[in-house]
Short mmCIF file of C-alpha atoms in Angstrom, two decimals:
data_model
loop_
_atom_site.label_atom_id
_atom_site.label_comp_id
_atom_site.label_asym_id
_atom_site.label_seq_id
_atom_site.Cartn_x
_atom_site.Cartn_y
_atom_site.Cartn_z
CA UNK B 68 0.00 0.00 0.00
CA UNK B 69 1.42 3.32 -1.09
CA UNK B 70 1.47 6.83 1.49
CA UNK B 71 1.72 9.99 1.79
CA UNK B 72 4.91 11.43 3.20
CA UNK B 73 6.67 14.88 3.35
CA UNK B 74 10.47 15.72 3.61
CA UNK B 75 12.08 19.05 4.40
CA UNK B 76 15.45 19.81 2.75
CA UNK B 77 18.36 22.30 3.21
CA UNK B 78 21.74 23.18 2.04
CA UNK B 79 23.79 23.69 5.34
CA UNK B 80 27.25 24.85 6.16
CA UNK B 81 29.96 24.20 8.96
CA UNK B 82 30.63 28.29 9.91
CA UNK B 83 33.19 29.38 12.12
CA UNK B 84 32.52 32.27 13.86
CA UNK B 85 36.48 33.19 14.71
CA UNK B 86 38.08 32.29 10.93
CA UNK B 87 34.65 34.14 9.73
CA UNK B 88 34.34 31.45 6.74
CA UNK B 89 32.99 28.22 6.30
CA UNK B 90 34.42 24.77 6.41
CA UNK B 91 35.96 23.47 2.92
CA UNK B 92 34.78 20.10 2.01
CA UNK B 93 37.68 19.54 -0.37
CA UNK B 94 40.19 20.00 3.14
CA UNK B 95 41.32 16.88 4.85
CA UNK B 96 40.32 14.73 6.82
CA UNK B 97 37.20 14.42 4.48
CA UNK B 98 33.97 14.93 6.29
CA UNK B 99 32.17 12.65 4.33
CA UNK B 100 34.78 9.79 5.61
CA UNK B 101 34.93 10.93 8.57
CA UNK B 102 30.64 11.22 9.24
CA UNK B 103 30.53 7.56 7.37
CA UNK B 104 32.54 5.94 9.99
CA UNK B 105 31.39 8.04 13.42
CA UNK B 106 27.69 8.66 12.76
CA UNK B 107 26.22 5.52 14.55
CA UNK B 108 28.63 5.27 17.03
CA UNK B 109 28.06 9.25 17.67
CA UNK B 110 24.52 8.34 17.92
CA UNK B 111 24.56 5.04 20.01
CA UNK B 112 26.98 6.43 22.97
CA UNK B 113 27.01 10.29 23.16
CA UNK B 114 23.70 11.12 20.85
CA UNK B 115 20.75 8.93 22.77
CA UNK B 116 19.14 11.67 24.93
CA UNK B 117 19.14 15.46 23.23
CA UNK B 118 18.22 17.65 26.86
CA UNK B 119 17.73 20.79 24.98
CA UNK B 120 14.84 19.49 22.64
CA UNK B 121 13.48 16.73 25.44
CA UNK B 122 14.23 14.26 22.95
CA UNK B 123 15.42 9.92 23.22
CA UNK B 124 17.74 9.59 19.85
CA UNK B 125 18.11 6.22 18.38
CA UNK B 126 19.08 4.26 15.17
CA UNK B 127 16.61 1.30 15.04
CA UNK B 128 18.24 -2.34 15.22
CA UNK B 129 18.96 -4.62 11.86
CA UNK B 130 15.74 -6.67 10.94
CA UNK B 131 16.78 -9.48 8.86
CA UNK B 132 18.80 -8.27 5.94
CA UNK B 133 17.72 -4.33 6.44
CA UNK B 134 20.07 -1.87 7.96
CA UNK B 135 19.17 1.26 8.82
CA UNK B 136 21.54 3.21 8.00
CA UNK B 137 23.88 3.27 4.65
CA UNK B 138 25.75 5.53 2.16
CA UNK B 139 26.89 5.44 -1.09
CA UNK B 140 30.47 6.73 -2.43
CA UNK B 141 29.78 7.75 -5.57
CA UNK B 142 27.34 10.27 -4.57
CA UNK B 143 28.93 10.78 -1.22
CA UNK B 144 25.22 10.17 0.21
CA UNK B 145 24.63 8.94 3.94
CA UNK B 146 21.08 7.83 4.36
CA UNK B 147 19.75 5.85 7.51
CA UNK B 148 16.32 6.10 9.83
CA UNK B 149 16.79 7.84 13.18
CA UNK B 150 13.91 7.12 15.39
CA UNK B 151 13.04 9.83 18.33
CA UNK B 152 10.59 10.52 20.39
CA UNK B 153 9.38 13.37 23.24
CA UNK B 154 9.19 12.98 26.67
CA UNK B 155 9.13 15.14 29.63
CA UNK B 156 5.21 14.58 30.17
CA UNK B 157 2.87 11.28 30.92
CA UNK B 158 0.63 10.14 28.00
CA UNK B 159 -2.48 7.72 28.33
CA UNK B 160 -2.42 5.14 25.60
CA UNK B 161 -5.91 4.51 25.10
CA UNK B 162 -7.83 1.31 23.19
CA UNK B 163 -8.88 2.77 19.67
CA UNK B 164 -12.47 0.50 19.92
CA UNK B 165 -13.07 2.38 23.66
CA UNK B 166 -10.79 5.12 24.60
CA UNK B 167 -12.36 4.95 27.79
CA UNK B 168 -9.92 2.10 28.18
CA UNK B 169 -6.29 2.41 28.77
CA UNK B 170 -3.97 -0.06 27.25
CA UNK B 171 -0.94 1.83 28.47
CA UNK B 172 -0.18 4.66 30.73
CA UNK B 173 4.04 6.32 29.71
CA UNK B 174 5.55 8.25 32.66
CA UNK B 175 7.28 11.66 32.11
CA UNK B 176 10.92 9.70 31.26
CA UNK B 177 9.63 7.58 28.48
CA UNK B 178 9.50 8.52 24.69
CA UNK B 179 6.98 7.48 21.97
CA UNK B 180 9.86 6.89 19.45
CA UNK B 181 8.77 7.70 15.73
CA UNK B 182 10.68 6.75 12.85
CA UNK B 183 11.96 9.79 10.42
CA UNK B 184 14.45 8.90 7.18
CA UNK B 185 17.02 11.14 6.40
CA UNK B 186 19.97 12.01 4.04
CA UNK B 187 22.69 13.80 3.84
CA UNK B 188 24.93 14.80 0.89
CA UNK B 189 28.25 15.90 1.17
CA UNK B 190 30.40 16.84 -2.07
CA UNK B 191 34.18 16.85 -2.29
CA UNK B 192 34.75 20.90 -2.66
CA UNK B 193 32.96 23.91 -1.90
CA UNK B 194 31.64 24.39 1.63
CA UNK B 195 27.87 23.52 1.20
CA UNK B 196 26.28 20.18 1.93
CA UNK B 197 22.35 18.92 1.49
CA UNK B 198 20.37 17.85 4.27
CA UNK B 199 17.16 15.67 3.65
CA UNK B 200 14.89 15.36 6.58
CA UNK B 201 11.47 13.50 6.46
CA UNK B 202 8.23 14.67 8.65
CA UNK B 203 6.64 12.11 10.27
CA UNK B 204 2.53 12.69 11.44
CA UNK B 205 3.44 16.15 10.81
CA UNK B 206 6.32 16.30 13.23
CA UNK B 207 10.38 17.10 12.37
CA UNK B 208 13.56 16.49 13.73
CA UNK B 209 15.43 19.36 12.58
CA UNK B 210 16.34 20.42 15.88
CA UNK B 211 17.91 17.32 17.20
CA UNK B 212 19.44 16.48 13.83
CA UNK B 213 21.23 19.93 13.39
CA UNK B 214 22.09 19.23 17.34
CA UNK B 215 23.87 15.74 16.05
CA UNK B 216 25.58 17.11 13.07
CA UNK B 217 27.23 19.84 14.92
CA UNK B 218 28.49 17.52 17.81
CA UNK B 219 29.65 15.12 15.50
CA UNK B 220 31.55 17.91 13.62
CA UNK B 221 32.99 19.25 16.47
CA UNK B 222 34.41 16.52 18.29
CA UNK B 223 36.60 15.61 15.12
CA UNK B 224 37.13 19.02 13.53
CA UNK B 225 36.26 22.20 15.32
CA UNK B 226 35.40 22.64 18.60
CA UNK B 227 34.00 26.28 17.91
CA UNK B 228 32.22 25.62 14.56
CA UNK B 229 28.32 26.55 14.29
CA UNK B 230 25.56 24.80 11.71
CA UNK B 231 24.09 27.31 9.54
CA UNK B 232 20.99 26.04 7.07
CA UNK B 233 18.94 27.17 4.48
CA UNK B 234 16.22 25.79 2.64
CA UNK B 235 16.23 24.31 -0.67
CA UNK B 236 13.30 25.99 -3.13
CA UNK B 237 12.99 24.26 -6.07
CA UNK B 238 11.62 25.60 -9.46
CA UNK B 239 8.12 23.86 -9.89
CA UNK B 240 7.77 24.90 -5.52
CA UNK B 241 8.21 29.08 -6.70
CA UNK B 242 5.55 28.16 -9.65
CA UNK B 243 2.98 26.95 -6.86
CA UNK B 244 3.72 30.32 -4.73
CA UNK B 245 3.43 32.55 -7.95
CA UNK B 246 0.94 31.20 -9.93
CA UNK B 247 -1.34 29.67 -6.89
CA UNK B 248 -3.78 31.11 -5.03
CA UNK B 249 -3.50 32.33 -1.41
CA UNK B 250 -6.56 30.15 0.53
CA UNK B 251 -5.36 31.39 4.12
CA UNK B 252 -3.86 33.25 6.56
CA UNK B 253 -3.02 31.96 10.07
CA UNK B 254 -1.15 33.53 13.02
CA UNK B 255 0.61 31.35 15.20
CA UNK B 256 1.88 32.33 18.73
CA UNK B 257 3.64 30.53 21.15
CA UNK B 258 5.38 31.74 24.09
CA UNK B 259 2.90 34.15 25.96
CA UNK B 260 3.45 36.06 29.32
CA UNK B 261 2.19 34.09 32.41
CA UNK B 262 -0.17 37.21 32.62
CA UNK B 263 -1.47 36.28 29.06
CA UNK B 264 -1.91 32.46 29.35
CA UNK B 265 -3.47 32.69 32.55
CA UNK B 266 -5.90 35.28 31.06
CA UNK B 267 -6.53 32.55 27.99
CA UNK B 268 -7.63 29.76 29.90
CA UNK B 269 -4.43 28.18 30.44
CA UNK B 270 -3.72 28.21 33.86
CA UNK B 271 -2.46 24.93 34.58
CA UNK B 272 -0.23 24.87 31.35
CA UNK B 273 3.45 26.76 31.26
CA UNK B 274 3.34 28.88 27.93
CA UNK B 275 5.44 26.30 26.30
CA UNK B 276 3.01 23.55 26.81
CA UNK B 277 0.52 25.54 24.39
CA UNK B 278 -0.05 27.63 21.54
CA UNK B 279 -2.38 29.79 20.08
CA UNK B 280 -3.66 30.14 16.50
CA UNK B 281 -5.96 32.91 14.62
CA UNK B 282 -6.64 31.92 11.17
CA UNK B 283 -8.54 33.62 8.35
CA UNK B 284 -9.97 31.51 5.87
CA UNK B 285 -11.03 33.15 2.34
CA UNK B 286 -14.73 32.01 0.98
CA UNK B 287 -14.07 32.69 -2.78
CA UNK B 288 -10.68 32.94 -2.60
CA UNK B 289 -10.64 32.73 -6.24
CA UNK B 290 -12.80 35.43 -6.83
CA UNK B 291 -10.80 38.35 -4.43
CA UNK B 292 -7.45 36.90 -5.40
CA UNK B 293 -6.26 40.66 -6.35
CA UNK B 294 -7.33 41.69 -3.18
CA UNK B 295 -6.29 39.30 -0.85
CA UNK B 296 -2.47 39.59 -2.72
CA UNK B 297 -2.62 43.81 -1.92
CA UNK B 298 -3.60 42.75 1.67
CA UNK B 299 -0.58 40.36 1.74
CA UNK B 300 2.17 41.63 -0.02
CA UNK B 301 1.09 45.39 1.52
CA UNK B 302 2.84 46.77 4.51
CA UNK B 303 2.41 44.35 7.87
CA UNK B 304 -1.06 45.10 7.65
CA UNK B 305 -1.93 41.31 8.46
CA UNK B 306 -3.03 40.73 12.25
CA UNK B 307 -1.67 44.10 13.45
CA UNK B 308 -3.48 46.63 15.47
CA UNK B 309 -2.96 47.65 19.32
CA UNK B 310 -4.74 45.64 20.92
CA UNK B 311 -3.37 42.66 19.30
CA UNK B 312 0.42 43.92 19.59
CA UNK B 313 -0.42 44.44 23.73
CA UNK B 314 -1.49 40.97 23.82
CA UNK B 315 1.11 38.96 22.22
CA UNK B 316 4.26 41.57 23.24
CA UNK B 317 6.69 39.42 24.09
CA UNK B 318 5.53 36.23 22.17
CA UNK B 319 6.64 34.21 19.56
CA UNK B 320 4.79 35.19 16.21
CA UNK B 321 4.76 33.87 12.78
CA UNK B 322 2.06 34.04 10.12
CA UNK B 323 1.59 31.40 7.33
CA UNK B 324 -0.71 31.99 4.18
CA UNK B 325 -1.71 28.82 2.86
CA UNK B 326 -0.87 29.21 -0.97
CA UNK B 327 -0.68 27.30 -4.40
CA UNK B 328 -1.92 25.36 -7.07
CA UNK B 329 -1.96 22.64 -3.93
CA UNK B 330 -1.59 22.37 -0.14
CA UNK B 331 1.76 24.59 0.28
CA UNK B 332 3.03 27.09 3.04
CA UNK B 333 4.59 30.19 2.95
CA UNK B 334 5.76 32.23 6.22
CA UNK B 335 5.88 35.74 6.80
CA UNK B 336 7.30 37.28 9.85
CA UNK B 337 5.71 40.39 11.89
CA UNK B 338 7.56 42.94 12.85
CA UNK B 339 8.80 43.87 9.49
CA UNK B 340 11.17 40.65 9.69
CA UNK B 341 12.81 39.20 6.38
CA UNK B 342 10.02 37.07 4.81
CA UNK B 343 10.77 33.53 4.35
CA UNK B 344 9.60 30.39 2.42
CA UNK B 345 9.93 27.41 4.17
CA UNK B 346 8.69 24.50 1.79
CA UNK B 347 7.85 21.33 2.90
CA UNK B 348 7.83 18.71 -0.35
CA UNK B 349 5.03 15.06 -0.56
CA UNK B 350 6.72 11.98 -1.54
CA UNK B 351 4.33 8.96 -1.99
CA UNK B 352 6.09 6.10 -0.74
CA UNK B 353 5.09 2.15 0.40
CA UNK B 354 3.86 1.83 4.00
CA UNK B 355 6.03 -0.28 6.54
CA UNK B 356 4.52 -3.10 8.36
CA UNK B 357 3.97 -0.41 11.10
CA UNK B 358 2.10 1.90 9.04
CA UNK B 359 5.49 4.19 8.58
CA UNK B 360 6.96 5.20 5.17
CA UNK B 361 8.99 1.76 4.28
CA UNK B 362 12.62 2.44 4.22
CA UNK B 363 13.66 1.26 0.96
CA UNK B 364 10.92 3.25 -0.75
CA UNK B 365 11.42 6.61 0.86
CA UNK B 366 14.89 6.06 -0.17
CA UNK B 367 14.56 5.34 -3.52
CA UNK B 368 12.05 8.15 -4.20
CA UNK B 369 14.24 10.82 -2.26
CA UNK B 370 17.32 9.97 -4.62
CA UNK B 371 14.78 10.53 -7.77
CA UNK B 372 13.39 13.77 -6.13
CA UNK B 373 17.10 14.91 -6.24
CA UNK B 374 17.60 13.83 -9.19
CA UNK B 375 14.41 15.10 -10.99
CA UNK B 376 15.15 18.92 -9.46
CA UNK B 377 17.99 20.71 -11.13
CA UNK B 378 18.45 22.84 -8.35
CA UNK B 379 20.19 19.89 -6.76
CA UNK B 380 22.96 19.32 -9.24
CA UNK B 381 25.13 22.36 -6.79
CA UNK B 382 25.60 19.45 -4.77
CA UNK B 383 27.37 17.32 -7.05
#
């Protein structure tokens, strides 16, 4: 049975914020070589619990012939499955037939570990690599991953170095932002004031345990198209007035329009903060036993997704 899945990708650097440059691929030891032989190992002793995001880090065991984590020379690819999984709070695990009926009750130190596939590419010059990174039930791993990478890097190269990312936007992507049509626009905040959440209902909850959302959906989006794009692409007029700004000083805001000829996001930033566009791509892919993208699909279709996209051919 074939699924749905999505990926996020980026181009990344190591930057070092003393030399003011970024790390050359083409300099020895090779960090290709040198991420081919440490990465499990990394993972397995130093990598398994990631305080910062509250995340348990693992790379699953070998089931039969299937490994779960590989690489291939010629394109200097390492690919694998890192499962992870939250914890820091206590979930009920209820019976889908009566979820009246617990099956399973986790305490605050255990994780509900969820598979996620991932690649990275590293050529033999320049100073920019490509990092593949799939979304699984509409949750990423970016944070711990970027965590891993930069460890990794540091304890054989330089101690000081940071991980710097952008995203990859490929052609046919800009053509669904350009040529689509905005649907939606939805404010996001996280981080409120105690004041704030308490105010909202949330006493109980520590602003980090929530989020709020305001969200604007068009009727005929079709027909007001020109005026919904003046309303966007005006001057921060979206979600801005006093009393709004008096609520949410303080906060964590970010506004997504839902956009394109299909189901894509685009972000723009209050505060009159550079406008980004941060694309998530769908994959169809054959299900695993457990429901979960099956690994030698996802990996197959990810290495014809880069291969399909010119913009990836920088990486060579």
């Amino acid at each position: 049975m074939d699924v749905k899945t999505t990926i996020e990708v980026y181009s990344f650097s190591f930057y070092s914020p003393i030399e003011m440059e970024n790390h050359s691929f083409s300099s020895d030891p090779d960090v290709y070589e040198f991420l081919k032989e440490n990465w499990v190992k990394f993972i397995d002793v130093s990598a398994k619990d990631i305080p910062t995001e509250k995340r348990a880090v693992r790379i699953p065991p070998k089931e039969g012939k299937v490994t779960y984590f590989g690489f291939d020379d010629d394109c200097r690819f390492i690919y694998g499955i890192i499962e992870s999984g939250l914890y820091g709070k206590k979930y009920d695990i209820a019976d889908k037939s009566d979820p009246k009926k617990n099956v399973f009750t986790t305490s605050k130190g255990s994780a509900i570990m969820k598979p996620f596939f991932y690649l990275i590419q590293i050529p033999s010059k320049g100073d920019k690599g490509l990092i593949v990174l799939e979304r699984t039930e509409n949750d990423g791993i970016y944070g711990v991953f970027s965590s891993i990478m930069s460890s990794i890097f540091r304890s054989g190269f330089d101690k000081r170095v940071q991980l710097k990312k952008s995203s990859v936007i490929t052609h046919e992507y800009l053509k669904d932002l350009t040529q689509g049509v905005y649907k939606s626009i939805t404010m996001s905040v996280k981080s409120l004031p105690e004041d704030i959440a308490d105010k909202y209902f949330c006493k109980e909850l520590n602003s980090e345990d929530f989020s709020m959302e305001m969200t604007i959906k068009f009727n005929e989006p079709r027909k007001n198209q020109k005026k919904i794009k003046k309303l966007i692409e005006g001057d921060a007029s979206i979600f801005v007035s006093e009393d709004v700004t008096e609520i949410l000083e303080g906060s964590e805001k970010k506004v997504v329009t839902t956009v394109g000829r299909s189901t894509k996001t685009r972000t723009y930033h209050l505060n009159n903060e550079q406008e980004k566009i941060r694309p998530y791509y769908e994959l169809i892919v054959e299900e695993s036993e457990n429901g979960f993208s099956l690994f030698s699909s996802i990996l197959s279709e990810v290495k014809l997704f880069l291969k399909t996209n010119k913009e990836f051919k920088i990486f060579k």
